Amino acid sequence: MLKNTSKGHVDCLPLQLALTELEMLAEKLNEQKRVADQIAETQQLARSASDRSLSKQLNSDQGSLVLCETLIETVYGERGQVLKSKERKVFLFNDILICANINVKGPLDNSSLVPVGPKYTMKWSAPLLQVQVVEVGQEASQAKETLFQHGGAKHPGSACPPGKVILGPPRLYQELQDLQHDLSVVEEVTLLVGTLQGTYQVHPTPLLTI
């Protein structure tokens, strides 16, 4: 209706106000849904905790869920080959980091045909005294920091200074790719050296120090 209403029409302003209210309502509903989903995920995680103290900690009002993501855990062999990979659910609270296995199989409920039982199986947890979340944009000046002190306090931090290198998953992944590439090159060189027919004496080359 707003698109088909001219700017000078008497109904243009009320329609714009109504659209703004609808957008604000949608944002509020999305935020409430996000909070409700976080509470449900935390409750599911607390049910899978075998440690009573940890389960009590998750059900208390002291902890707050900062981030929850599904990641791929990859196990590499000595030569860099992938041995296995599996989905894991990682929960970052303001006071603890938890890694859990996602239970996709289990006994089915005949009424809903949905697996019943715990949704997660906790693999490990690590207590945290302080959590610092850094949101990095394309420009260094766009970086934002949020500091979570133990106990749930949330404080905005300073922006990431220009030129500061943040070692995150993309950087670690690239380093792993480089190591695997160099390992394959070394293996090829070793095989080629083994095919030499003559005997040679190799003199060590001194390292160049700059």
Short mmCIF file of C-alpha atoms in Angstrom, two decimals:
data_model
loop_
_atom_site.label_atom_id
_atom_site.label_comp_id
_atom_site.label_asym_id
_atom_site.label_seq_id
_atom_site.Cartn_x
_atom_site.Cartn_y
_atom_site.Cartn_z
CA MET A 1 0.00 0.00 0.00
CA LEU A 2 2.83 2.40 0.85
CA LYS A 3 4.45 1.87 -2.55
CA ASN A 4 1.21 2.77 -4.30
CA THR A 5 0.58 5.83 -2.11
CA SER A 6 2.01 9.16 -3.21
CA LYS A 7 4.15 11.13 -0.75
CA GLY A 8 1.67 13.98 -0.65
CA HIS A 9 -1.28 11.75 0.17
CA VAL A 10 -2.91 12.11 3.57
CA ASP A 11 -2.44 8.38 4.30
CA CYS A 12 1.29 8.33 3.49
CA LEU A 13 2.54 9.33 6.95
CA PRO A 14 0.23 6.94 8.90
CA LEU A 15 1.31 4.09 6.61
CA GLN A 16 5.00 4.89 7.20
CA LEU A 17 4.44 4.95 10.96
CA ALA A 18 2.58 1.64 10.79
CA LEU A 19 5.41 0.10 8.77
CA THR A 20 7.97 1.31 11.31
CA GLU A 21 5.96 -0.17 14.18
CA LEU A 22 5.70 -3.49 12.34
CA GLU A 23 9.47 -3.57 11.77
CA MET A 24 10.13 -2.81 15.45
CA LEU A 25 7.66 -5.52 16.46
CA ALA A 26 9.36 -8.04 14.16
CA GLU A 27 12.77 -7.21 15.68
CA LYS A 28 11.37 -7.59 19.19
CA LEU A 29 9.79 -10.95 18.34
CA ASN A 30 13.01 -12.19 16.74
CA GLU A 31 14.97 -11.18 19.83
CA GLN A 32 12.49 -12.94 22.12
CA LYS A 33 12.71 -16.06 19.95
CA ARG A 34 16.51 -15.93 20.07
CA VAL A 35 16.48 -15.72 23.87
CA ALA A 36 13.91 -18.53 24.12
CA ASP A 37 16.01 -20.73 21.82
CA GLN A 38 19.10 -20.07 23.94
CA ILE A 39 17.23 -21.01 27.12
CA ALA A 40 15.96 -24.21 25.49
CA GLU A 41 19.46 -25.12 24.27
CA THR A 42 20.91 -24.49 27.73
CA GLN A 43 18.24 -26.68 29.34
CA GLN A 44 18.95 -29.47 26.84
CA LEU A 45 22.64 -29.18 27.64
CA ALA A 46 22.00 -29.23 31.39
CA ARG A 47 20.04 -32.49 31.04
CA SER A 48 23.04 -34.15 29.38
CA ALA A 49 25.50 -33.08 32.10
CA SER A 50 26.48 -36.00 34.33
CA ASP A 51 28.08 -33.63 36.83
CA ARG A 52 25.39 -32.29 39.17
CA SER A 53 27.32 -29.15 39.99
CA LEU A 54 27.71 -28.34 36.30
CA SER A 55 24.04 -29.02 35.64
CA LYS A 56 23.13 -26.73 38.53
CA GLN A 57 25.48 -24.08 37.18
CA LEU A 58 23.82 -24.21 33.75
CA ASN A 59 20.34 -23.92 35.26
CA SER A 60 21.29 -20.96 37.44
CA ASP A 61 20.78 -17.32 36.51
CA GLN A 62 24.48 -16.52 36.91
CA GLY A 63 25.60 -17.83 33.53
CA SER A 64 24.59 -16.35 30.20
CA LEU A 65 25.03 -17.94 26.79
CA VAL A 66 27.28 -15.74 24.66
CA LEU A 67 27.54 -17.87 21.52
CA CYS A 68 26.38 -21.29 20.34
CA GLU A 69 27.64 -22.76 17.08
CA THR A 70 27.85 -26.11 15.29
CA LEU A 71 31.44 -26.82 14.29
CA ILE A 72 33.26 -29.66 12.54
CA GLU A 73 35.86 -31.38 14.72
CA THR A 74 38.60 -32.83 12.51
CA VAL A 75 41.27 -35.26 13.73
CA TYR A 76 44.49 -35.37 11.70
CA GLY A 77 47.12 -38.09 11.60
CA GLU A 78 50.87 -37.70 11.86
CA ARG A 79 51.19 -37.11 8.11
CA GLY A 80 48.41 -34.56 8.00
CA GLN A 81 45.76 -36.92 6.67
CA VAL A 82 42.20 -36.60 7.93
CA LEU A 83 41.40 -39.52 10.25
CA LYS A 84 37.84 -38.52 11.13
CA SER A 85 35.54 -35.54 11.32
CA LYS A 86 32.32 -35.05 13.22
CA GLU A 87 29.89 -32.29 14.05
CA ARG A 88 30.17 -30.84 17.53
CA LYS A 89 28.08 -28.23 19.29
CA VAL A 90 30.16 -25.61 21.10
CA PHE A 91 28.57 -23.46 23.80
CA LEU A 92 30.37 -20.34 24.95
CA PHE A 93 29.02 -19.02 28.23
CA ASN A 94 30.34 -16.07 30.20
CA ASP A 95 32.02 -18.45 32.65
CA ILE A 96 32.48 -21.81 30.88
CA LEU A 97 33.17 -23.34 27.46
CA ILE A 98 31.37 -26.61 26.66
CA CYS A 99 31.74 -28.99 23.73
CA ALA A 100 28.95 -31.52 23.16
CA ASN A 101 28.15 -34.31 20.74
CA ILE A 102 24.88 -34.00 18.82
CA ASN A 103 22.68 -37.06 19.27
CA VAL A 104 20.99 -37.58 15.91
CA LYS A 105 20.08 -41.21 16.62
CA GLY A 106 18.11 -42.76 19.40
CA PRO A 107 14.81 -44.51 20.25
CA LEU A 108 11.89 -42.97 18.37
CA ASP A 109 8.74 -41.57 19.88
CA ASN A 110 5.88 -43.29 18.02
CA SER A 111 3.67 -40.21 18.26
CA SER A 112 6.13 -37.80 16.63
CA LEU A 113 8.79 -40.08 15.08
CA VAL A 114 11.43 -37.89 16.72
CA PRO A 115 14.39 -39.35 18.66
CA VAL A 116 13.80 -39.10 22.40
CA GLY A 117 16.37 -38.78 25.14
CA PRO A 118 19.15 -36.24 25.63
CA LYS A 119 19.76 -34.01 22.63
CA TYR A 120 23.46 -33.66 23.48
CA THR A 121 26.21 -35.73 25.04
CA MET A 122 28.74 -33.55 26.78
CA LYS A 123 32.33 -34.23 25.67
CA TRP A 124 34.30 -31.76 27.77
CA SER A 125 34.05 -28.42 29.53
CA ALA A 126 36.52 -25.74 30.59
CA PRO A 127 35.87 -23.00 33.17
CA LEU A 128 36.52 -19.42 32.09
CA LEU A 129 37.35 -16.46 34.29
CA GLN A 130 36.83 -13.92 31.54
CA VAL A 131 35.41 -13.98 28.02
CA GLN A 132 36.31 -11.38 25.42
CA VAL A 133 34.27 -11.41 22.21
CA VAL A 134 35.75 -9.51 19.26
CA GLU A 135 33.58 -8.78 16.23
CA VAL A 136 35.85 -7.90 13.32
CA GLY A 137 34.59 -6.13 10.21
CA GLN A 138 36.33 -5.60 6.90
CA GLU A 139 38.12 -2.55 8.27
CA ALA A 140 40.17 -2.64 11.43
CA SER A 141 38.33 0.43 12.72
CA GLN A 142 35.05 -1.51 12.59
CA ALA A 143 36.16 -4.03 15.20
CA LYS A 144 34.07 -4.17 18.37
CA GLU A 145 34.96 -5.82 21.64
CA THR A 146 32.65 -7.05 24.38
CA LEU A 147 34.10 -8.13 27.70
CA PHE A 148 32.22 -10.65 29.87
CA GLN A 149 33.51 -10.75 33.43
CA HIS A 150 32.91 -13.78 35.63
CA GLY A 151 29.45 -13.40 37.10
CA GLY A 152 27.68 -12.19 33.99
CA ALA A 153 28.80 -8.55 33.86
CA LYS A 154 29.07 -7.23 30.33
CA HIS A 155 31.36 -4.34 29.47
CA PRO A 156 32.11 -2.80 26.07
CA GLY A 157 35.81 -2.88 25.27
CA SER A 158 37.97 -0.72 23.08
CA ALA A 159 38.10 -1.14 19.32
CA CYS A 160 40.77 -3.34 17.82
CA PRO A 161 43.79 -1.14 16.97
CA PRO A 162 44.74 -0.88 13.28
CA GLY A 163 47.35 -3.40 12.21
CA LYS A 164 46.61 -5.84 15.02
CA VAL A 165 46.57 -9.44 13.80
CA ILE A 166 43.82 -11.63 15.26
CA LEU A 167 44.64 -15.32 15.11
CA GLY A 168 41.33 -16.98 14.40
CA PRO A 169 40.05 -20.13 12.65
CA PRO A 170 40.72 -18.83 9.07
CA ARG A 171 44.36 -18.11 9.94
CA LEU A 172 44.82 -21.46 11.68
CA TYR A 173 43.17 -23.27 8.77
CA GLN A 174 45.50 -21.58 6.28
CA GLU A 175 48.55 -22.51 8.38
CA LEU A 176 47.37 -26.12 8.43
CA GLN A 177 46.94 -26.10 4.65
CA ASP A 178 50.47 -24.71 4.23
CA LEU A 179 51.93 -27.38 6.52
CA GLN A 180 50.16 -30.15 4.62
CA HIS A 181 51.43 -28.76 1.31
CA ASP A 182 55.01 -28.51 2.58
CA LEU A 183 54.80 -32.04 3.98
CA SER A 184 53.77 -33.44 0.60
CA VAL A 185 56.64 -31.53 -1.07
CA VAL A 186 59.17 -32.93 1.43
CA GLU A 187 57.85 -36.45 0.81
CA GLU A 188 58.25 -36.00 -2.96
CA VAL A 189 61.80 -34.67 -2.54
CA THR A 190 62.65 -37.63 -0.30
CA LEU A 191 61.40 -40.06 -2.95
CA LEU A 192 63.40 -38.29 -5.67
CA VAL A 193 66.56 -38.36 -3.54
CA GLY A 194 66.09 -42.09 -3.13
CA THR A 195 66.23 -42.56 -6.91
CA LEU A 196 69.71 -41.01 -7.24
CA GLN A 197 72.19 -43.55 -8.65
CA GLY A 198 75.41 -41.83 -7.60
CA THR A 199 76.89 -41.23 -4.16
CA TYR A 200 77.37 -37.61 -3.17
CA GLN A 201 78.75 -35.85 -0.14
CA VAL A 202 76.51 -33.04 0.99
CA HIS A 203 78.14 -30.12 2.79
CA PRO A 204 75.87 -28.35 5.24
CA THR A 205 75.08 -24.80 4.21
CA PRO A 206 75.40 -22.26 7.03
CA LEU A 207 72.22 -20.44 7.91
CA LEU A 208 72.00 -16.84 6.79
CA THR A 209 71.22 -14.55 9.68
CA ILE A 210 69.67 -11.21 8.86
#
